[in-house]
Tab-separated table of C-alpha atoms in Angstrom:
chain	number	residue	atom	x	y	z
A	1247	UNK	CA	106.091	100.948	94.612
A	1248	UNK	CA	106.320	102.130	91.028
A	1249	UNK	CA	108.005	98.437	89.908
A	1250	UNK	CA	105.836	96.679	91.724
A	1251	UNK	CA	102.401	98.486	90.349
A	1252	UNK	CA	104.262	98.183	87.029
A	1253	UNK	CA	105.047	94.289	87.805
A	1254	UNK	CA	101.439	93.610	88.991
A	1255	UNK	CA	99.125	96.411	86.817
A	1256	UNK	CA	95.171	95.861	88.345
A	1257	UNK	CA	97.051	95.342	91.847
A	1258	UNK	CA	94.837	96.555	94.586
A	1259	UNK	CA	96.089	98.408	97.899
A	1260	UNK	CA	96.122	95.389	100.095
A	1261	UNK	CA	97.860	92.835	97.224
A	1262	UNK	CA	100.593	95.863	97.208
A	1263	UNK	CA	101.212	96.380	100.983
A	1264	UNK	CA	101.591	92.281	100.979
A	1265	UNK	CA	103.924	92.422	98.106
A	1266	UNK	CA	105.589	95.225	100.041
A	1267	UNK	CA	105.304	93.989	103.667
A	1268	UNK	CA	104.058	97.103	104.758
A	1269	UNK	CA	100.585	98.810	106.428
A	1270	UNK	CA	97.593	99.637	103.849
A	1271	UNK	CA	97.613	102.543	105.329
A	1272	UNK	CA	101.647	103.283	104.700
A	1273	UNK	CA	100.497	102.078	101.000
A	1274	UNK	CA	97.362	104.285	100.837
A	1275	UNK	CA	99.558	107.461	101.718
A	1276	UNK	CA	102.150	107.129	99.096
A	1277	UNK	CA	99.388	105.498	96.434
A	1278	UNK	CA	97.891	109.327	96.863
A	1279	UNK	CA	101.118	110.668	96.526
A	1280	UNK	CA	101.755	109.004	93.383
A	1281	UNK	CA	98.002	109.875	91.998
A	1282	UNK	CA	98.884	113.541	92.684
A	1283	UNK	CA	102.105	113.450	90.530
A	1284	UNK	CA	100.698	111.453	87.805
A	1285	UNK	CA	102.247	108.249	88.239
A	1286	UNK	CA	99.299	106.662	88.718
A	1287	UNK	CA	95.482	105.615	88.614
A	1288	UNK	CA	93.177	104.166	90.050
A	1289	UNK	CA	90.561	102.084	88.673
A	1290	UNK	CA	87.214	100.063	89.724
A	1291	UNK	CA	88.440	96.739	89.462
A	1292	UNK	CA	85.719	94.655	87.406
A	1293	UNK	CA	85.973	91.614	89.521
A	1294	UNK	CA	84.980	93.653	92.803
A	1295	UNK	CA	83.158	96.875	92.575
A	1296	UNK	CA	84.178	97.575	95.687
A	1297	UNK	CA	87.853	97.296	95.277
A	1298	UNK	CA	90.234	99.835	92.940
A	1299	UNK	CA	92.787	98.700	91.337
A	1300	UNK	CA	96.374	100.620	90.386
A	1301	UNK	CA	97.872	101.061	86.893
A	1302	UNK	CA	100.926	103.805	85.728
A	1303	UNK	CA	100.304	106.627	83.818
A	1304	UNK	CA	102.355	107.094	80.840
A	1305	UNK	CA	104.435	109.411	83.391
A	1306	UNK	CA	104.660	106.761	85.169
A	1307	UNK	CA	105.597	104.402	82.867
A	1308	UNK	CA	108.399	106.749	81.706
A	1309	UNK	CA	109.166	106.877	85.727
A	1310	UNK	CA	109.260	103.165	85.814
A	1311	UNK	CA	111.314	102.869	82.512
A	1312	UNK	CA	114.014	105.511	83.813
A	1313	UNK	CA	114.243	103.953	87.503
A	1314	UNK	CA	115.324	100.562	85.530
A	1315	UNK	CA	117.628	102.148	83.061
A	1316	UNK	CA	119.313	103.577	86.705
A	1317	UNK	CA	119.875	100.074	88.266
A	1318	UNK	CA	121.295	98.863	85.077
A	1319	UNK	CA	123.832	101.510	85.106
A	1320	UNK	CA	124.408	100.974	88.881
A	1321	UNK	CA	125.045	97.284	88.118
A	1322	UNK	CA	127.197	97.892	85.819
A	1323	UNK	CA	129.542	100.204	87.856
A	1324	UNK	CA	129.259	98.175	90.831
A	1325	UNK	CA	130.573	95.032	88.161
A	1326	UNK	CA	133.427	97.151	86.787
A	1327	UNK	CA	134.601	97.998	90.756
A	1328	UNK	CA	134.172	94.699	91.814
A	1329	UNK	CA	136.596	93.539	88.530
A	1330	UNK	CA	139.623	95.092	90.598
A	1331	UNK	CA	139.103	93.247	94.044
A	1332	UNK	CA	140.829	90.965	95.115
A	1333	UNK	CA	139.119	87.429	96.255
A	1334	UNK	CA	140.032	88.408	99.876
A	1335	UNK	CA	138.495	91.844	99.461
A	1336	UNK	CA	135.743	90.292	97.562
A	1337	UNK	CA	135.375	88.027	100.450
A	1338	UNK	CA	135.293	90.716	103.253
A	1339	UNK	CA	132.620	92.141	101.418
A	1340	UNK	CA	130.222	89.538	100.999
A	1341	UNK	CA	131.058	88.807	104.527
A	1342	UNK	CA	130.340	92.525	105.555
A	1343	UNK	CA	127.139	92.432	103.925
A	1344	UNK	CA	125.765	89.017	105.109
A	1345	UNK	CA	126.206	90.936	108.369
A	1346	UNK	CA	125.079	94.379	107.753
A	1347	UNK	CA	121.820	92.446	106.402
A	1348	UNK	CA	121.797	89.959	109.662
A	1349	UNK	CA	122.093	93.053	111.677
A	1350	UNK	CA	119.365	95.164	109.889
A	1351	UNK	CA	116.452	92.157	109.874
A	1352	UNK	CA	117.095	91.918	113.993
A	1353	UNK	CA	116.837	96.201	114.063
A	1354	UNK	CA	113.836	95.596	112.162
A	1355	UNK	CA	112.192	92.648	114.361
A	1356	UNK	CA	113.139	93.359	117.533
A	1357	UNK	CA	114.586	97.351	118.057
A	1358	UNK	CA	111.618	98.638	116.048
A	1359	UNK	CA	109.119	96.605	114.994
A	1360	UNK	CA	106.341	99.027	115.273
A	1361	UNK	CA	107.354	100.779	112.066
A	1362	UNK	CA	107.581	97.319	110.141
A	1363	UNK	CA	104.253	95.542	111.309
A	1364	UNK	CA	101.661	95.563	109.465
């Protein structure tokens, strides 16, 4: 939620829980969460009065910076394993994945859809 607030700074709850695909009110709970820690705040948002709009805090900014710096070094590991496979392994993997992921969108349609509807 960090990258996307950080990705989309003025973003209002419902813009986030569409970027997200998740509930406002999933959104709402971690958006306090986040306001608590000093990751974030909230702002009337010019345009609508009405409406509050989410920016990082320099925490978390420095949250937000850190977080990236991880996936960078994640990618990079994941690289230098993937250097040693073979095609065939390399295969089975991609292979394995397509299906893990093929499996995980039907548990989240139709096994339990009530925790990803919005």
């Amino acid at each position: 939620m960090i990258k996307s607030i950080k990705e989309n700074e003025g973003i209002h709850v419902t813009g986030l829980a569409d970027i997200l695909g998740v509930t406002k009110g999933a959104v709402s709970q971690i958006i306090g969460k986040l306001e608590r820690k000093g990751m974030i705040v909230k702002d009337t948002d010019p345009r609508n009065l009405s409406r509050l709009s989410l920016r990082l805090t320099p925490k978390g900014e420095t949250a937000y910076q850190y977080h990236e710096e991880l996936h960078q070094e994640l990618d990079g590991l994941f690289k230098a394993a993937l250097e040693d496979a073979t095609e065939g392994n390399k295969a089975f993997l991609k292979d394995f994945l397509n299906s893990l992921d093929g499996k995980l969108d039907v548990y989240e349609k139709e096994v339990r859809p009530d925790r990803w509807q919005k």
